[in-house]
Every structure is written in C-alpha cells, then in structure tokens.
Amino acid sequence: MPLLEVKDIHTYYGHIHALKGVSLTVEEGEIVTLIGANGAGKSTTLRTISGMNKPRKGEVVYQGNPIHKLPADKIVGLGIGHVPEGRRIFPRMTVEENLEMGGFLIRDPKVLQERKEQAFTLFPRLAERRNQKGGTLSGGEQQMLAIGRALMQDPKLLLMDEPSMGLAPVLVDFIFEIIQKLNQQGKTILLVEQNARLALQIAHRGYVLQTGQLTMSGPAKELAARPEIQEAYLGGH
Amino acid sequence: MTVADLFAILPQTLLEGLLLGFVYAMVALGYTMVYGVLGLINFAHSEVFMIGAVIGLEVFRFWGNPESPVIANPFLLLLVALIFAAVGSGIMAVLVERFAYRPLRKRGSKNILVPMITAIGVSFLLQDLTRIYAALRHNEFNMQYRTYDALNQTFELPFQTIIQVKGIIIIVVSILMLIGLTYLVNRTKLGKAIRAVSQDMQTASLMGINPDVIISRTFLIGGSLGGVAGVLFGLLYTNVTPYSGVLPGLKAFTSAVLGGIGNIPGAMVGGLILGQLETLSGTYLPFLTNGNFGTEYKDVFAFLTLVLLLLFRPQGIFGQNVSEKV
C-alpha cells in the first residue's frame, strides 16, 4: 500500500479547471518530485493533498484512508506536513513562536521543547534569530523556518512547494542537502520544484505536470535523460 | 475664568478622561481583535457592550434589591455583575458570530460588504430585542443603575482632584483586564493562535489550528471585555437604554482605527487618547470659545482632531503600513 495515493483529482479555482484528473502515488521512504512550468498545477496538487483546496472529483488516500473531505487542520494531524509556496511565515511572530505554531497539536510541553531544539540543531541560523520577527528574516532563513515549522509535528510525509524559489545558489544547495538528509532520516517527501534539474537529481521518481494533467512519469534518472524533458525543463544541451 | 483656573481644573479633567478612555479601550479591543482575525468591522459589538451594561443592571436589580438583598455588599454585587456581564456578553458575541457571520463565511463570498451589512443588521436586531425586553420588564427602556453610597464615596487626591470609589474600581478593573489580555495574547497558546490566524488564516490551518474555533474564541474574549466595559460604563453614567451602545461603540471603533485597526496595544492607546480628547474638549471648549461652542460640541471636536491625526497617519498610531516580505 502506498503512503499516499492521489486518484484522478479535479480541482477548480472558481471556474478555472486547475487540475484535470491528476493521479500519483508516493511510497514510504521516497522522494517524489513534481515538475512542470508555472501554472501547471503543481502547487494546487499539494494544496489539494493538504486540504487547502478541495477536489471536486477524485480521491486523496493517505495510509489507506480517504482524506480529501477533511479540513486542512485535521489532515496535518495525520502526519502530513506542508511547506507552502512562498514560505508563508507568520510575519509578526518570532522565529520561536512560528515554530510553536508548527507544533500546535503537541500537547506535552516537553515534546514541544525537544522539537524546537531539533529544529534549532538542523538550522543553527534559526537559533541565533529565535526572538526575531519572522517578517524580518532573509528569504533563506524564512525557508529554513518554513521547513523547521513543518517538521515540528514530526510528519511522515512532507509536502514541499518550491523550497528553492528566490534563493541564492549556495542556499539552494543547502536546502537540497537538508531535503536529502530528512529523507535519509525516514521522511517521505513530495517535492514541487521549478528547478527540475536539481529536483530530479535527488528524487527517486518524478511526475511531469502540464496544464493540469500529468504527461510523464518514471524514475527520476530516466526522466532526466529524456530529450523532451531536457528540452522543456532542463534548458537543453 | 483665568488661565490659572483653567489649569486648576486640568487634573480633574484628565482623570475623568482616563476613566472614559479605559472604557473605550476595552470596547475598542473587541473591534480590533475581530478585525484582526476576520477583516470585519463588527458593528454589533456596540450592542454586545450595551447588553453587558443591561446584564450588570439586572444583577444589581435582582440581587441588590434594598428591601431584601441577596447580596448586600455592593462591592461583591459589582463583582458578580462584572462576571455575569463578561459571560453573557461573551456568549452573545459568540452567538452572533456563529449564526450571522459564520454562515456567510462558509458560503465563500468574497464581497466584504455582505458581512458588514449583516453586522449592521445584527446591531439593529439586538437593539430592538433589548428594547422589547426592557419594555416588557420595566415598562420603559430608560433603565437606571442602582447607586450605592459605598461606591459613590469620594476621596481627595492632590491638585484638588476628587475621585469616587467607583472611579478607582474602573481604573483597577480596566488595568487588570488589559494586563490579562496582553498576557493572553502574547503568552498563551490560544493567544498565539489568535495572532497566527490574524496574520495568515490559511497557513494557520496548515499548523493544525482550526480557524473557526479561534475566531469563536476571539469573539468570546472581545465580547467579555465589552461586557465588563458595559458595566463600568453603566456605573459611570448610571443611565442605560437599548441605544446606549451606539455612540460609545462608534467612539471605541474610532479608537481602534486611531491606534491602527487590528493592533491590540493600538486599541488600548487609541481608547485612552479618545477619552482624553473628549473630556478635554468637553471641559475647555466653552471657555476657549467664550461660550460660542458648548460642551455639546465635544464629540465634534474630538472627531475633528481624529480626522486631522489620520490625515497625517492614515494607518493609525501603531498600524503597520509596511509591505511584508513573503
């Protein structure tokens, strides 16, 4: 049984048919990447999984249970963390408070404290800025905070939406190393990226999304080798 | 009046402005917190405040009947009135949200005018329900707070200033409530969740926060503060009608805007400033204009000052006008 199974979902924004029957699976322990151009529906796919958008048709099945009818605040409790597009840090809350919000469902203050420390160990930069307001952080620091925040509830599945967006190359490398490290520690990751080259390098499998529909899928290495992918997403040779 | 006389009455005027300002501040918090989480001006909040005043009044009538008082001690009676008003007004605010605003929100209308007009409608509805209640129960809707010598007793302060016991109570209760709210918002889990929902409701739900619960709690807290303020207001002015909420509500809303709507310390400071503006103009206008403008122009003057302030700082004193990094 796959950890996550998305079955033929159709999601709309008003009258705009954003996802036209997307189906994908994520096995436990994998890094799966979803690549595609701007507006292809990558973020919408993640948002439909985490419950921010509701599919009009189709199913999202997590650990064998349908979750597409649950509200977002229930889905996170099942072990699905979401690092949203644009990071969406709470701008007028401190770094520490942002992390605490990530751990909102944790009842035991000891566990909360432990998880905060884990986040600070993973991103020492955040520890230095623990009392700084989220809105005053640099883009890279905000991305670290967004990842640290999503990890607070120790999710099994991490949905990551464009973690490299707007970051300097050295930071992009750092974030991708973190993603691999998290995966080695047992996190399953569904990664949406515009930087298809990097994403396909670290992912096990990939899906290509085009105007709301999947056009290709397969092991990441095979996808990266395909001429049409190289042409369209890897800048050609 | 000489200049020296004008200065002599200044401390007393400032003190009275302070009392009024605390009442406005507590009501302003209800507007600003609801605006923070929903982006909605809850016009019904003025009636939640008025209902608090009525609940307090009824507690005094029921249990403070001079012939056979259930609670003879006026201080204890006041405490009970404050608690009942806080609970009653809090529940009232929650009900308004649950049955008027939430259904609209669930329909997903993007038009902010719809909830605003609903809020005005609820405001009228609550006024009329209170009017019917007052008419049935008291045969008139002009209701009077009981007065107690113990509460009206006066003390002399320096600078020829006089304060009544109830004035001291208003100050103490207000300060306690404001400190309590500040603690709640900054230090407790609920308070942090309220701030998170105010800043980004969708992302808050990704954290496992149920926005509906938090919105409801926000109405509860704002309503309770409004209810307490209602009793203090009734104590101060003794007269309560179903329309008693309208003008103070408008002024409290203005205080919230003055402080920067959505900003909690801003609402407190805004309320205190408006209280001072109102009493200062009420006291000094007649003297400064040789009686051409009487005390009845105090609101005009207070609001005129506000218009000027907001011309120079449209986002309010504490309002954020900076674009946030995303």
PDB file of C-alpha atoms in Angstrom, chain A residues 47 50 52 72-74 76 82 84 86 88 90-93 97 100-102 104-106 135-138 142 149 153, chain B residues 186-187 189-193 195-211 214 320 324-326:
ATOM      1  CA  ARG A  47      -2.777  22.175  -1.707  1.00  0.00           C
ATOM      2  CA  SER A  50      -3.099  19.060   2.443  1.00  0.00           C
ATOM      3  CA  MET A  52      -6.312  23.837   1.460  1.00  0.00           C
ATOM      4  CA  ALA A  72      -6.619  21.147   6.485  1.00  0.00           C
ATOM      5  CA  ASP A  73      -6.257  21.363  10.264  1.00  0.00           C
ATOM      6  CA  LYS A  74      -7.259  17.696  10.580  1.00  0.00           C
ATOM      7  CA  VAL A  76      -1.850  17.864   9.374  1.00  0.00           C
ATOM      8  CA  HIS A  82       3.244  21.214   4.221  1.00  0.00           C
ATOM      9  CA  PRO A  84       3.829  26.160   1.475  1.00  0.00           C
ATOM     10  CA  GLY A  86       6.229  31.472  -0.688  1.00  0.00           C
ATOM     11  CA  ARG A  88       4.124  31.864   4.439  1.00  0.00           C
ATOM     12  CA  PHE A  90       3.801  34.465  10.280  1.00  0.00           C
ATOM     13  CA  PRO A  91       5.490  37.831   9.799  1.00  0.00           C
ATOM     14  CA  ARG A  92       4.738  39.416  13.171  1.00  0.00           C
ATOM     15  CA  MET A  93       5.564  36.381  15.251  1.00  0.00           C
ATOM     16  CA  GLU A  97       6.579  31.437  18.025  1.00  0.00           C
ATOM     17  CA  GLU A 100       5.453  26.757  18.304  1.00  0.00           C
ATOM     18  CA  MET A 101       2.617  27.236  15.834  1.00  0.00           C
ATOM     19  CA  GLY A 102       4.093  24.404  13.792  1.00  0.00           C
ATOM     20  CA  PHE A 104       0.293  23.480  17.707  1.00  0.00           C
ATOM     21  CA  LEU A 105      -1.088  19.960  18.057  1.00  0.00           C
ATOM     22  CA  ILE A 106       1.608  18.855  20.505  1.00  0.00           C
ATOM     23  CA  GLY A 135       8.928  39.085   8.630  1.00  0.00           C
ATOM     24  CA  THR A 136      12.434  40.454   9.167  1.00  0.00           C
ATOM     25  CA  LEU A 137      14.256  37.260   8.147  1.00  0.00           C
ATOM     26  CA  SER A 138      16.041  36.836   4.828  1.00  0.00           C
ATOM     27  CA  GLN A 142      12.392  32.094   6.087  1.00  0.00           C
ATOM     28  CA  ARG A 149       7.914  24.661  11.287  1.00  0.00           C
ATOM     29  CA  GLN A 153       4.702  17.805  14.260  1.00  0.00           C
TER      30      GLN A 153
ATOM     31  CA  ASN B 186       1.342  37.140  23.902  1.00  0.00           C
ATOM     32  CA  ARG B 187       1.996  34.179  26.144  1.00  0.00           C
ATOM     33  CA  LYS B 189      -1.301  29.051  23.179  1.00  0.00           C
ATOM     34  CA  LEU B 190      -4.754  30.439  22.426  1.00  0.00           C
ATOM     35  CA  GLY B 191      -3.370  33.965  22.152  1.00  0.00           C
ATOM     36  CA  LYS B 192      -0.618  32.889  19.796  1.00  0.00           C
ATOM     37  CA  ALA B 193      -3.142  31.007  17.696  1.00  0.00           C
ATOM     38  CA  ARG B 195      -2.287  36.079  16.244  1.00  0.00           C
ATOM     39  CA  ALA B 196      -1.433  33.344  13.759  1.00  0.00           C
ATOM     40  CA  VAL B 197      -4.989  33.336  12.388  1.00  0.00           C
ATOM     41  CA  SER B 198      -4.888  37.151  12.185  1.00  0.00           C
ATOM     42  CA  GLN B 199      -1.685  37.076  10.190  1.00  0.00           C
ATOM     43  CA  ASP B 200      -2.438  34.205   7.837  1.00  0.00           C
ATOM     44  CA  MET B 201      -5.557  32.130   8.317  1.00  0.00           C
ATOM     45  CA  GLN B 202      -4.786  29.536   5.643  1.00  0.00           C
ATOM     46  CA  THR B 203      -1.306  28.853   6.900  1.00  0.00           C
ATOM     47  CA  ALA B 204      -2.627  28.684  10.455  1.00  0.00           C
ATOM     48  CA  SER B 205      -4.901  25.837   9.365  1.00  0.00           C
ATOM     49  CA  LEU B 206      -1.834  24.058   7.962  1.00  0.00           C
ATOM     50  CA  MET B 207      -0.450  24.112  11.512  1.00  0.00           C
ATOM     51  CA  GLY B 208      -3.469  22.196  12.790  1.00  0.00           C
ATOM     52  CA  ILE B 209      -5.258  25.288  14.043  1.00  0.00           C
ATOM     53  CA  ASN B 210      -8.994  25.203  13.417  1.00  0.00           C
ATOM     54  CA  PRO B 211      -9.735  28.791  12.358  1.00  0.00           C
ATOM     55  CA  ILE B 214     -10.084  30.510  17.117  1.00  0.00           C
ATOM     56  CA  GLN B 320       1.649  48.545  10.026  1.00  0.00           C
ATOM     57  CA  GLU B 324       5.560  42.315   4.385  1.00  0.00           C
ATOM     58  CA  LYS B 325       8.187  40.058   2.919  1.00  0.00           C
ATOM     59  CA  VAL B 326       6.730  36.866   1.593  1.00  0.00           C
TER      60      VAL B 326
END
